[in-house]
Each structure stands twice: as C-alpha cells, then as structure tokens.
Amino acid sequence: MKYLKLLGWLLVYAFIFLFGNIIAGVLLGIVYLFKSIIAGGPLPLEKFIIQNFTFLLLISGVITLVLSFSVLLIRGKNPIKYLEFRMMSWRNTLLMALTGFGFAFFINSFMSLIRIDEFFPDVVTEPIMEMMTASFSLAFLAIGIVVPIYEEVLLRGLVFKELGQNMNFRLALLLQGLIFGLMHGNFLQFSYTFPTGILLGFAYYKYQSIFAPILIHLVWNSTSLLMSKVLPESNSPLVFILLLFFGAVLLLGGIIAILKSAPPVETVPDIPPEEQEV
C-alpha cells in the first residue's frame, strides 16, 4: 500500500510537469493563430516556436511552481517548511556557487573539445543559440533562472523527498537522479544530467535547504549560457583545455566539500502518525 501511494504521488508530480508544458503550449498556439490571422496567412511555424520558446519555458515554469505549492497546501503542508527554504551560511552559499561554476566550465569545455555532436545528436545547442539570438535577456531569465528553480522544487523538493520517505536513501537518491536525466529527453543531456542530479540531490540532503541545489543549478545554467555567447566553439582549443582543468578543480573541490560536510540532523520532516503506513 505504501508503494502504491508513492507511485500515485509521483504520477501527480509528473502530471504537474506535463500540465505546465501543455498549458504553455496551448497558450503559445493561440498566440500563433492570432498572429497568423492578423498576417493574413500562416506564419512559419518552426521560426515562431524558436522565437517564442523562452515564453513557453517561463509560462510552464510559473505554472509548475504554482501547482507544486498548491498540491502541498492541499496535503496540509507548509510549502516553505516542507521544501526547506532555509538560508545557508555565506560559506556554503559560496561553495554551491563555485560547484555550479565548476560544472559549467568542465562539461561545456569537455563537450567542445571532444566534439560530442559527432557521436550523439545535439538537439539542444542550436535551439538555445537561436533563442539567445532572438532575445538573450529572456533566454537567460528562462533557462538561467526560472528553469533551475522550478526543476529543483519539483525534482528535489517533491520527488526526492517523496522517495526518501518511502525507501532506502541511496535508492531514492539514484532514482531521483535517473528521473532528472530522463526528463531532459535526449541521450546527450542524460549523460551528464543523471550524475549531476545525484549530486544535486545529495547537496539537498546534506544542507537541508532547497537553496543548495537551486544555487548549483542556477549558476551552472547561467554560466553555460554566458559561455555559449562569449566563447564560440571556434575558439582555440587551449582556451577550453584551461577552462576544463579549472572547472575540474572547482567541481572536485565542491564535491569533496559536500561529502565532508556535517550530516543533517534529519533527512525528511516528521511524518504525522496518521500519515504513516506500514
């Protein structure tokens, strides 16, 4: 019975993610039809989607956050307390930021040096570059800030916590990382979002603050966007080699620091007796 309830809540969280994207897509479709009518004929659909994809991300992110908080309220839980919006010390805040920088420098430089797109189809870089060309500020807001916040609330704050309350911690950590990787929908991103999801989950567990994974994720995404803008792949390989080693040092240092940090007093909030199941 316990695992059926777990599966039910995981399906609810999956529905929240899908519903946010569907509603955003419907709204974007309405705008497309309206503009096509004004223009007197259908607009180029692919170009329209690329130019407005940032709005889709922003709308779906806001809807996902609203629904996530609403579900917790319906369950009788305080979202701020349950999701653990706890302030961290300046030292830990800096550590999370440096870890995010390290990951961005390392993975982007590594992918540029080995030309990963020659082995696996890269369905991510070109759309992002076109979004940045259309409006860098909106792309930065959507991918660099909104996406990390709503993905961490959903994946770490809801999914990981639900898993952690119903199964072995290591299995819960592995599963939430796997879900994080799969939700990106392509093998290239899965190859690094799966292990990174595990790191983000562990940071959340260690520091008992949703700000820990949010900050790593936010700095990682934002730095990746800035690197794509100021460091095109046509740059000298030496630049990427130096950034690769610099990123590796920061990332390794961050991982070691997270592993050595003091264990939390508790892993999950207390569950009222009436909600506990055998």
PDB file of C-alpha atoms in Angstrom:
ATOM      1  CA  MET A   1       0.000   0.000   0.000  1.00  0.00           C
ATOM      2  CA  LYS A   2       2.850   2.345   0.845  1.00  0.00           C
ATOM      3  CA  TYR A   3       4.409   1.955  -2.601  1.00  0.00           C
ATOM      4  CA  LEU A   4       1.068   2.415  -4.361  1.00  0.00           C
ATOM      5  CA  LYS A   5       0.694   5.718  -2.547  1.00  0.00           C
ATOM      6  CA  LEU A   6       4.264   6.642  -3.535  1.00  0.00           C
ATOM      7  CA  LEU A   7       3.543   5.802  -7.158  1.00  0.00           C
ATOM      8  CA  GLY A   8       0.378   7.885  -7.005  1.00  0.00           C
ATOM      9  CA  TRP A   9       2.198  10.981  -5.799  1.00  0.00           C
ATOM     10  CA  LEU A  10       4.967  10.504  -8.351  1.00  0.00           C
ATOM     11  CA  LEU A  11       2.305  10.404 -11.068  1.00  0.00           C
ATOM     12  CA  VAL A  12       0.801  13.597  -9.641  1.00  0.00           C
ATOM     13  CA  TYR A  13       4.191  15.314  -9.860  1.00  0.00           C
ATOM     14  CA  ALA A  14       4.689  14.026 -13.411  1.00  0.00           C
ATOM     15  CA  PHE A  15       1.261  15.416 -14.288  1.00  0.00           C
ATOM     16  CA  ILE A  16       2.246  18.803 -12.833  1.00  0.00           C
ATOM     17  CA  PHE A  17       5.290  18.912 -15.110  1.00  0.00           C
ATOM     18  CA  LEU A  18       3.362  17.802 -18.211  1.00  0.00           C
ATOM     19  CA  PHE A  19       0.355  20.014 -17.477  1.00  0.00           C
ATOM     20  CA  GLY A  20       2.548  23.106 -17.169  1.00  0.00           C
ATOM     21  CA  ASN A  21       4.113  22.403 -20.564  1.00  0.00           C
ATOM     22  CA  ILE A  22       0.772  21.581 -22.201  1.00  0.00           C
ATOM     23  CA  ILE A  23      -0.925  24.766 -20.980  1.00  0.00           C
ATOM     24  CA  ALA A  24       2.067  26.853 -22.038  1.00  0.00           C
ATOM     25  CA  GLY A  25       1.977  25.171 -25.446  1.00  0.00           C
ATOM     26  CA  VAL A  26      -1.749  25.824 -25.827  1.00  0.00           C
ATOM     27  CA  LEU A  27      -1.297  29.499 -24.973  1.00  0.00           C
ATOM     28  CA  LEU A  28       1.551  29.745 -27.459  1.00  0.00           C
ATOM     29  CA  GLY A  29      -0.650  28.072 -30.075  1.00  0.00           C
ATOM     30  CA  ILE A  30      -3.403  30.632 -29.500  1.00  0.00           C
ATOM     31  CA  VAL A  31      -0.894  33.456 -29.976  1.00  0.00           C
ATOM     32  CA  TYR A  32       0.337  31.775 -33.181  1.00  0.00           C
ATOM     33  CA  LEU A  33      -3.197  31.531 -34.601  1.00  0.00           C
ATOM     34  CA  PHE A  34      -3.957  35.131 -33.634  1.00  0.00           C
ATOM     35  CA  LYS A  35      -0.787  36.452 -35.292  1.00  0.00           C
ATOM     36  CA  SER A  36      -1.401  34.306 -38.369  1.00  0.00           C
ATOM     37  CA  ILE A  37      -4.890  35.786 -38.745  1.00  0.00           C
ATOM     38  CA  ILE A  38      -3.502  39.314 -38.460  1.00  0.00           C
ATOM     39  CA  ALA A  39      -0.783  38.485 -41.018  1.00  0.00           C
ATOM     40  CA  GLY A  40      -3.384  37.087 -43.421  1.00  0.00           C
ATOM     41  CA  GLY A  41      -1.826  33.623 -43.569  1.00  0.00           C
ATOM     42  CA  PRO A  42       0.084  31.035 -41.524  1.00  0.00           C
ATOM     43  CA  LEU A  43       3.428  32.180 -40.140  1.00  0.00           C
ATOM     44  CA  PRO A  44       6.492  29.902 -40.423  1.00  0.00           C
ATOM     45  CA  LEU A  45       5.749  27.586 -37.501  1.00  0.00           C
ATOM     46  CA  GLU A  46       9.313  26.482 -36.700  1.00  0.00           C
ATOM     47  CA  LYS A  47      10.599  30.050 -36.656  1.00  0.00           C
ATOM     48  CA  PHE A  48       7.680  31.161 -34.474  1.00  0.00           C
ATOM     49  CA  ILE A  49       8.327  28.377 -31.933  1.00  0.00           C
ATOM     50  CA  ILE A  50      12.031  29.173 -31.691  1.00  0.00           C
ATOM     51  CA  GLN A  51      11.384  32.892 -31.293  1.00  0.00           C
ATOM     52  CA  ASN A  52       8.810  32.312 -28.550  1.00  0.00           C
ATOM     53  CA  PHE A  53      10.187  29.207 -26.840  1.00  0.00           C
ATOM     54  CA  THR A  54      11.516  31.289 -23.971  1.00  0.00           C
ATOM     55  CA  PHE A  55       7.954  32.393 -23.210  1.00  0.00           C
ATOM     56  CA  LEU A  56       6.886  28.745 -23.180  1.00  0.00           C
ATOM     57  CA  LEU A  57       9.604  27.950 -20.630  1.00  0.00           C
ATOM     58  CA  LEU A  58       8.656  30.919 -18.472  1.00  0.00           C
ATOM     59  CA  ILE A  59       4.929  30.144 -18.521  1.00  0.00           C
ATOM     60  CA  SER A  60       5.395  26.415 -17.890  1.00  0.00           C
ATOM     61  CA  GLY A  61       7.825  27.195 -15.051  1.00  0.00           C
ATOM     62  CA  VAL A  62       5.404  29.528 -13.309  1.00  0.00           C
ATOM     63  CA  ILE A  63       2.521  27.057 -13.712  1.00  0.00           C
ATOM     64  CA  THR A  64       4.661  24.204 -12.363  1.00  0.00           C
ATOM     65  CA  LEU A  65       5.656  26.219  -9.296  1.00  0.00           C
ATOM     66  CA  VAL A  66       2.066  27.301  -8.587  1.00  0.00           C
ATOM     67  CA  LEU A  67       0.771  23.741  -8.904  1.00  0.00           C
ATOM     68  CA  SER A  68       3.612  22.338  -6.781  1.00  0.00           C
ATOM     69  CA  PHE A  69       2.855  24.743  -3.948  1.00  0.00           C
ATOM     70  CA  SER A  70      -0.884  24.150  -4.355  1.00  0.00           C
ATOM     71  CA  VAL A  71      -0.514  20.367  -4.025  1.00  0.00           C
ATOM     72  CA  LEU A  72       1.441  20.801  -0.795  1.00  0.00           C
ATOM     73  CA  LEU A  73      -1.201  23.153   0.583  1.00  0.00           C
ATOM     74  CA  ILE A  74      -3.929  20.647  -0.320  1.00  0.00           C
ATOM     75  CA  ARG A  75      -1.948  17.982   1.547  1.00  0.00           C
ATOM     76  CA  GLY A  76      -1.915  20.245   4.592  1.00  0.00           C
ATOM     77  CA  LYS A  77       1.807  21.024   4.395  1.00  0.00           C
ATOM     78  CA  ASN A  78       3.561  24.357   4.617  1.00  0.00           C
ATOM     79  CA  PRO A  79       5.422  24.635   1.258  1.00  0.00           C
ATOM     80  CA  ILE A  80       8.180  26.841   2.666  1.00  0.00           C
ATOM     81  CA  LYS A  81       8.867  24.441   5.527  1.00  0.00           C
ATOM     82  CA  TYR A  82       8.338  21.216   3.579  1.00  0.00           C
ATOM     83  CA  LEU A  83      10.564  22.254   0.679  1.00  0.00           C
ATOM     84  CA  GLU A  84      13.125  23.563   3.192  1.00  0.00           C
ATOM     85  CA  PHE A  85      13.600  27.126   2.067  1.00  0.00           C
ATOM     86  CA  ARG A  86      16.320  27.639   4.682  1.00  0.00           C
ATOM     87  CA  MET A  87      19.010  30.273   4.371  1.00  0.00           C
ATOM     88  CA  MET A  88      22.556  28.936   4.196  1.00  0.00           C
ATOM     89  CA  SER A  89      25.744  30.403   5.591  1.00  0.00           C
ATOM     90  CA  TRP A  90      27.801  32.617   3.290  1.00  0.00           C
ATOM     91  CA  ARG A  91      30.452  29.886   3.177  1.00  0.00           C
ATOM     92  CA  ASN A  92      28.043  27.210   1.975  1.00  0.00           C
ATOM     93  CA  THR A  93      26.419  29.665  -0.447  1.00  0.00           C
ATOM     94  CA  LEU A  94      29.817  30.397  -1.985  1.00  0.00           C
ATOM     95  CA  LEU A  95      30.588  26.680  -2.095  1.00  0.00           C
ATOM     96  CA  MET A  96      27.379  25.920  -4.014  1.00  0.00           C
ATOM     97  CA  ALA A  97      28.092  28.740  -6.474  1.00  0.00           C
ATOM     98  CA  LEU A  98      31.672  27.548  -7.090  1.00  0.00           C
ATOM     99  CA  THR A  99      30.404  23.996  -7.633  1.00  0.00           C
ATOM    100  CA  GLY A 100      27.970  25.320 -10.244  1.00  0.00           C
ATOM    101  CA  PHE A 101      30.743  27.294 -11.948  1.00  0.00           C
ATOM    102  CA  GLY A 102      32.967  24.207 -11.913  1.00  0.00           C
ATOM    103  CA  PHE A 103      30.364  22.012 -13.522  1.00  0.00           C
ATOM    104  CA  ALA A 104      29.561  24.571 -16.236  1.00  0.00           C
ATOM    105  CA  PHE A 105      33.234  25.131 -17.123  1.00  0.00           C
ATOM    106  CA  PHE A 106      34.018  21.415 -17.093  1.00  0.00           C
ATOM    107  CA  ILE A 107      31.089  19.969 -19.060  1.00  0.00           C
ATOM    108  CA  ASN A 108      30.911  22.730 -21.681  1.00  0.00           C
ATOM    109  CA  SER A 109      34.669  22.678 -22.309  1.00  0.00           C
ATOM    110  CA  PHE A 110      34.699  18.881 -22.412  1.00  0.00           C
ATOM    111  CA  MET A 111      31.866  18.765 -24.962  1.00  0.00           C
ATOM    112  CA  SER A 112      33.541  21.418 -27.106  1.00  0.00           C
ATOM    113  CA  LEU A 113      36.896  19.621 -27.100  1.00  0.00           C
ATOM    114  CA  ILE A 114      35.649  16.127 -27.971  1.00  0.00           C
ATOM    115  CA  ARG A 115      33.025  17.397 -30.447  1.00  0.00           C
ATOM    116  CA  ILE A 116      30.312  15.313 -28.813  1.00  0.00           C
ATOM    117  CA  ASP A 117      27.842  16.187 -31.582  1.00  0.00           C
ATOM    118  CA  GLU A 118      29.840  13.946 -33.932  1.00  0.00           C
ATOM    119  CA  PHE A 119      28.940  10.929 -31.775  1.00  0.00           C
ATOM    120  CA  PHE A 120      25.500  11.812 -30.436  1.00  0.00           C
ATOM    121  CA  PRO A 121      22.901  14.130 -31.974  1.00  0.00           C
ATOM    122  CA  ASP A 122      22.940  17.529 -30.299  1.00  0.00           C
ATOM    123  CA  VAL A 123      19.315  18.663 -30.230  1.00  0.00           C
ATOM    124  CA  VAL A 124      19.988  21.249 -27.532  1.00  0.00           C
ATOM    125  CA  THR A 125      22.706  23.683 -28.581  1.00  0.00           C
ATOM    126  CA  GLU A 126      21.225  25.011 -31.833  1.00  0.00           C
ATOM    127  CA  PRO A 127      17.745  25.814 -30.408  1.00  0.00           C
ATOM    128  CA  ILE A 128      19.328  27.523 -27.392  1.00  0.00           C
ATOM    129  CA  MET A 129      21.614  29.586 -29.614  1.00  0.00           C
ATOM    130  CA  GLU A 130      18.630  30.675 -31.703  1.00  0.00           C
ATOM    131  CA  MET A 131      16.702  31.562 -28.544  1.00  0.00           C
ATOM    132  CA  MET A 132      19.665  33.644 -27.376  1.00  0.00           C
ATOM    133  CA  THR A 133      19.841  35.366 -30.766  1.00  0.00           C
ATOM    134  CA  ALA A 134      16.131  36.243 -30.565  1.00  0.00           C
ATOM    135  CA  SER A 135      16.474  37.640 -27.024  1.00  0.00           C
ATOM    136  CA  PHE A 136      19.436  36.875 -24.795  1.00  0.00           C
ATOM    137  CA  SER A 137      17.868  38.506 -21.731  1.00  0.00           C
ATOM    138  CA  LEU A 138      14.697  36.397 -21.988  1.00  0.00           C
ATOM    139  CA  ALA A 139      16.707  33.229 -22.671  1.00  0.00           C
ATOM    140  CA  PHE A 140      18.871  33.993 -19.629  1.00  0.00           C
ATOM    141  CA  LEU A 141      15.790  34.590 -17.458  1.00  0.00           C
ATOM    142  CA  ALA A 142      14.093  31.395 -18.618  1.00  0.00           C
ATOM    143  CA  ILE A 143      16.988  28.913 -18.805  1.00  0.00           C
ATOM    144  CA  GLY A 144      19.364  30.532 -16.352  1.00  0.00           C
ATOM    145  CA  ILE A 145      16.921  31.324 -13.542  1.00  0.00           C
ATOM    146  CA  VAL A 146      13.341  30.045 -13.885  1.00  0.00           C
ATOM    147  CA  VAL A 147      14.154  26.515 -15.110  1.00  0.00           C
ATOM    148  CA  PRO A 148      16.615  25.750 -12.270  1.00  0.00           C
ATOM    149  CA  ILE A 149      14.133  26.977  -9.650  1.00  0.00           C
ATOM    150  CA  TYR A 150      11.107  25.015 -10.816  1.00  0.00           C
ATOM    151  CA  GLU A 151      13.098  21.859 -11.651  1.00  0.00           C
ATOM    152  CA  GLU A 152      14.687  21.808  -8.193  1.00  0.00           C
ATOM    153  CA  VAL A 153      11.373  22.415  -6.437  1.00  0.00           C
ATOM    154  CA  LEU A 154       9.791  19.596  -8.442  1.00  0.00           C
ATOM    155  CA  LEU A 155      12.651  17.075  -8.557  1.00  0.00           C
ATOM    156  CA  ARG A 156      14.399  17.618  -5.261  1.00  0.00           C
ATOM    157  CA  GLY A 157      11.688  19.254  -3.159  1.00  0.00           C
ATOM    158  CA  LEU A 158       8.827  16.935  -4.153  1.00  0.00           C
ATOM    159  CA  VAL A 159      10.042  13.809  -5.973  1.00  0.00           C
ATOM    160  CA  PHE A 160      13.223  13.166  -3.961  1.00  0.00           C
ATOM    161  CA  LYS A 161      11.530  13.884  -0.662  1.00  0.00           C
ATOM    162  CA  GLU A 162       8.642  11.553  -1.539  1.00  0.00           C
ATOM    163  CA  LEU A 163      11.079   8.806  -2.492  1.00  0.00           C
ATOM    164  CA  GLY A 164      13.183   9.394   0.637  1.00  0.00           C
ATOM    165  CA  GLN A 165      10.158   8.956   2.881  1.00  0.00           C
ATOM    166  CA  ASN A 166       9.309   5.571   1.399  1.00  0.00           C
ATOM    167  CA  MET A 167      12.548   3.775   0.576  1.00  0.00           C
ATOM    168  CA  ASN A 168      16.271   3.403   1.213  1.00  0.00           C
ATOM    169  CA  PHE A 169      18.097   6.735   0.936  1.00  0.00           C
ATOM    170  CA  ARG A 170      20.641   5.543  -1.634  1.00  0.00           C
ATOM    171  CA  LEU A 171      17.949   4.103  -3.879  1.00  0.00           C
ATOM    172  CA  ALA A 172      15.909   7.306  -3.557  1.00  0.00           C
ATOM    173  CA  LEU A 173      18.987   9.365  -4.456  1.00  0.00           C
ATOM    174  CA  LEU A 174      19.668   7.194  -7.503  1.00  0.00           C
ATOM    175  CA  LEU A 175      16.062   7.204  -8.720  1.00  0.00           C
ATOM    176  CA  GLN A 176      15.596  10.967  -8.497  1.00  0.00           C
ATOM    177  CA  GLY A 177      18.832  11.442 -10.440  1.00  0.00           C
ATOM    178  CA  LEU A 178      17.585   8.988 -13.061  1.00  0.00           C
ATOM    179  CA  ILE A 179      14.258  10.814 -13.346  1.00  0.00           C
ATOM    180  CA  PHE A 180      16.104  14.129 -13.676  1.00  0.00           C
ATOM    181  CA  GLY A 181      18.183  12.723 -16.516  1.00  0.00           C
ATOM    182  CA  LEU A 182      15.242  11.136 -18.336  1.00  0.00           C
ATOM    183  CA  MET A 183      13.082  14.264 -18.187  1.00  0.00           C
ATOM    184  CA  HIS A 184      15.556  16.041 -20.482  1.00  0.00           C
ATOM    185  CA  GLY A 185      14.505  13.692 -23.272  1.00  0.00           C
ATOM    186  CA  ASN A 186      17.782  13.061 -25.115  1.00  0.00           C
ATOM    187  CA  PHE A 187      20.838  10.887 -24.538  1.00  0.00           C
ATOM    188  CA  LEU A 188      23.361  13.729 -24.756  1.00  0.00           C
ATOM    189  CA  GLN A 189      21.861  15.642 -21.840  1.00  0.00           C
ATOM    190  CA  PHE A 190      21.066  12.420 -19.960  1.00  0.00           C
ATOM    191  CA  SER A 191      24.765  11.510 -19.972  1.00  0.00           C
ATOM    192  CA  TYR A 192      25.553  14.392 -17.628  1.00  0.00           C
ATOM    193  CA  THR A 193      22.225  15.334 -16.017  1.00  0.00           C
ATOM    194  CA  PHE A 194      21.867  11.853 -14.474  1.00  0.00           C
ATOM    195  CA  PRO A 195      25.069  12.071 -12.370  1.00  0.00           C
ATOM    196  CA  THR A 196      24.510  15.779 -11.769  1.00  0.00           C
ATOM    197  CA  GLY A 197      21.009  15.019 -10.495  1.00  0.00           C
ATOM    198  CA  ILE A 198      22.562  12.704  -7.919  1.00  0.00           C
ATOM    199  CA  LEU A 199      24.949  15.470  -6.837  1.00  0.00           C
ATOM    200  CA  LEU A 200      22.081  17.972  -6.579  1.00  0.00           C
ATOM    201  CA  GLY A 201      20.033  15.532  -4.512  1.00  0.00           C
ATOM    202  CA  PHE A 202      22.960  14.877  -2.204  1.00  0.00           C
ATOM    203  CA  ALA A 203      23.559  18.610  -1.724  1.00  0.00           C
ATOM    204  CA  TYR A 204      19.877  18.994  -0.795  1.00  0.00           C
ATOM    205  CA  TYR A 205      20.178  16.137   1.683  1.00  0.00           C
ATOM    206  CA  LYS A 206      23.397  17.421   3.225  1.00  0.00           C
ATOM    207  CA  TYR A 207      22.435  21.059   3.677  1.00  0.00           C
ATOM    208  CA  GLN A 208      18.686  20.547   4.204  1.00  0.00           C
ATOM    209  CA  SER A 209      17.964  23.607   2.117  1.00  0.00           C
ATOM    210  CA  ILE A 210      16.382  23.767  -1.335  1.00  0.00           C
ATOM    211  CA  PHE A 211      18.656  26.751  -1.956  1.00  0.00           C
ATOM    212  CA  ALA A 212      21.663  24.376  -2.172  1.00  0.00           C
ATOM    213  CA  PRO A 213      20.622  22.536  -5.365  1.00  0.00           C
ATOM    214  CA  ILE A 214      18.902  25.636  -6.767  1.00  0.00           C
ATOM    215  CA  LEU A 215      22.113  27.660  -6.498  1.00  0.00           C
ATOM    216  CA  ILE A 216      24.282  24.954  -8.088  1.00  0.00           C
ATOM    217  CA  HIS A 217      21.765  24.500 -10.899  1.00  0.00           C
ATOM    218  CA  LEU A 218      21.230  28.233 -11.409  1.00  0.00           C
ATOM    219  CA  VAL A 219      24.945  29.041 -11.626  1.00  0.00           C
ATOM    220  CA  TRP A 220      25.531  26.012 -13.889  1.00  0.00           C
ATOM    221  CA  ASN A 221      22.810  27.033 -16.378  1.00  0.00           C
ATOM    222  CA  SER A 222      23.606  30.749 -16.301  1.00  0.00           C
ATOM    223  CA  THR A 223      27.334  30.208 -16.769  1.00  0.00           C
ATOM    224  CA  SER A 224      26.702  27.765 -19.622  1.00  0.00           C
ATOM    225  CA  LEU A 225      24.611  30.399 -21.427  1.00  0.00           C
ATOM    226  CA  LEU A 226      27.284  33.053 -20.966  1.00  0.00           C
ATOM    227  CA  MET A 227      29.980  30.663 -22.199  1.00  0.00           C
ATOM    228  CA  SER A 228      27.921  29.916 -25.317  1.00  0.00           C
ATOM    229  CA  LYS A 229      27.628  33.640 -26.001  1.00  0.00           C
ATOM    230  CA  VAL A 230      31.212  34.769 -25.395  1.00  0.00           C
ATOM    231  CA  LEU A 231      33.121  31.555 -26.184  1.00  0.00           C
ATOM    232  CA  PRO A 232      32.015  30.090 -29.536  1.00  0.00           C
ATOM    233  CA  GLU A 233      33.415  26.653 -30.402  1.00  0.00           C
ATOM    234  CA  SER A 234      35.674  28.308 -32.965  1.00  0.00           C
ATOM    235  CA  ASN A 235      37.899  29.482 -30.110  1.00  0.00           C
ATOM    236  CA  SER A 236      41.357  27.992 -29.651  1.00  0.00           C
ATOM    237  CA  PRO A 237      41.291  24.520 -28.033  1.00  0.00           C
ATOM    238  CA  LEU A 238      43.763  25.857 -25.476  1.00  0.00           C
ATOM    239  CA  VAL A 239      41.036  28.104 -24.034  1.00  0.00           C
ATOM    240  CA  PHE A 240      38.739  25.129 -23.474  1.00  0.00           C
ATOM    241  CA  ILE A 241      41.578  22.982 -22.085  1.00  0.00           C
ATOM    242  CA  LEU A 242      42.363  25.643 -19.470  1.00  0.00           C
ATOM    243  CA  LEU A 243      38.676  26.034 -18.600  1.00  0.00           C
ATOM    244  CA  LEU A 244      38.317  22.245 -18.448  1.00  0.00           C
ATOM    245  CA  PHE A 245      41.039  21.906 -15.817  1.00  0.00           C
ATOM    246  CA  PHE A 246      39.846  24.979 -13.912  1.00  0.00           C
ATOM    247  CA  GLY A 247      36.313  23.612 -13.888  1.00  0.00           C
ATOM    248  CA  ALA A 248      37.505  20.165 -12.830  1.00  0.00           C
ATOM    249  CA  VAL A 249      39.314  21.656  -9.837  1.00  0.00           C
ATOM    250  CA  LEU A 250      36.277  23.672  -8.757  1.00  0.00           C
ATOM    251  CA  LEU A 251      33.881  20.774  -9.285  1.00  0.00           C
ATOM    252  CA  LEU A 252      36.060  18.235  -7.488  1.00  0.00           C
ATOM    253  CA  GLY A 253      36.592  20.653  -4.615  1.00  0.00           C
ATOM    254  CA  GLY A 254      32.849  21.240  -4.365  1.00  0.00           C
ATOM    255  CA  ILE A 255      32.057  17.519  -4.384  1.00  0.00           C
ATOM    256  CA  ILE A 256      34.643  16.802  -1.680  1.00  0.00           C
ATOM    257  CA  ALA A 257      33.361  19.669   0.469  1.00  0.00           C
ATOM    258  CA  ILE A 258      29.753  18.451   0.119  1.00  0.00           C
ATOM    259  CA  LEU A 259      30.757  14.897   1.016  1.00  0.00           C
ATOM    260  CA  LYS A 260      32.685  16.086   4.072  1.00  0.00           C
ATOM    261  CA  SER A 261      30.003  18.457   5.327  1.00  0.00           C
ATOM    262  CA  ALA A 262      28.334  17.631   8.625  1.00  0.00           C
ATOM    263  CA  PRO A 263      25.495  15.092   8.277  1.00  0.00           C
ATOM    264  CA  PRO A 264      21.999  16.518   8.728  1.00  0.00           C
ATOM    265  CA  VAL A 265      20.089  16.070  11.938  1.00  0.00           C
ATOM    266  CA  GLU A 266      17.160  14.635   9.990  1.00  0.00           C
ATOM    267  CA  THR A 267      16.661  13.597   6.380  1.00  0.00           C
ATOM    268  CA  VAL A 268      12.979  14.365   5.972  1.00  0.00           C
ATOM    269  CA  PRO A 269      10.439  16.258   8.023  1.00  0.00           C
ATOM    270  CA  ASP A 270       8.492  14.365  10.646  1.00  0.00           C
ATOM    271  CA  ILE A 271       5.506  12.479   9.283  1.00  0.00           C
ATOM    272  CA  PRO A 272       2.386  12.725  11.429  1.00  0.00           C
ATOM    273  CA  PRO A 273       1.363   9.334  12.878  1.00  0.00           C
ATOM    274  CA  GLU A 274      -1.902   9.352  10.945  1.00  0.00           C
ATOM    275  CA  GLU A 275       0.027   9.600   7.654  1.00  0.00           C
ATOM    276  CA  GLN A 276       2.474   6.810   8.424  1.00  0.00           C
ATOM    277  CA  GLU A 277       1.826   3.446   6.794  1.00  0.00           C
ATOM    278  CA  VAL A 278       3.307   0.061   7.322  1.00  0.00           C
TER     279      VAL A 278
END
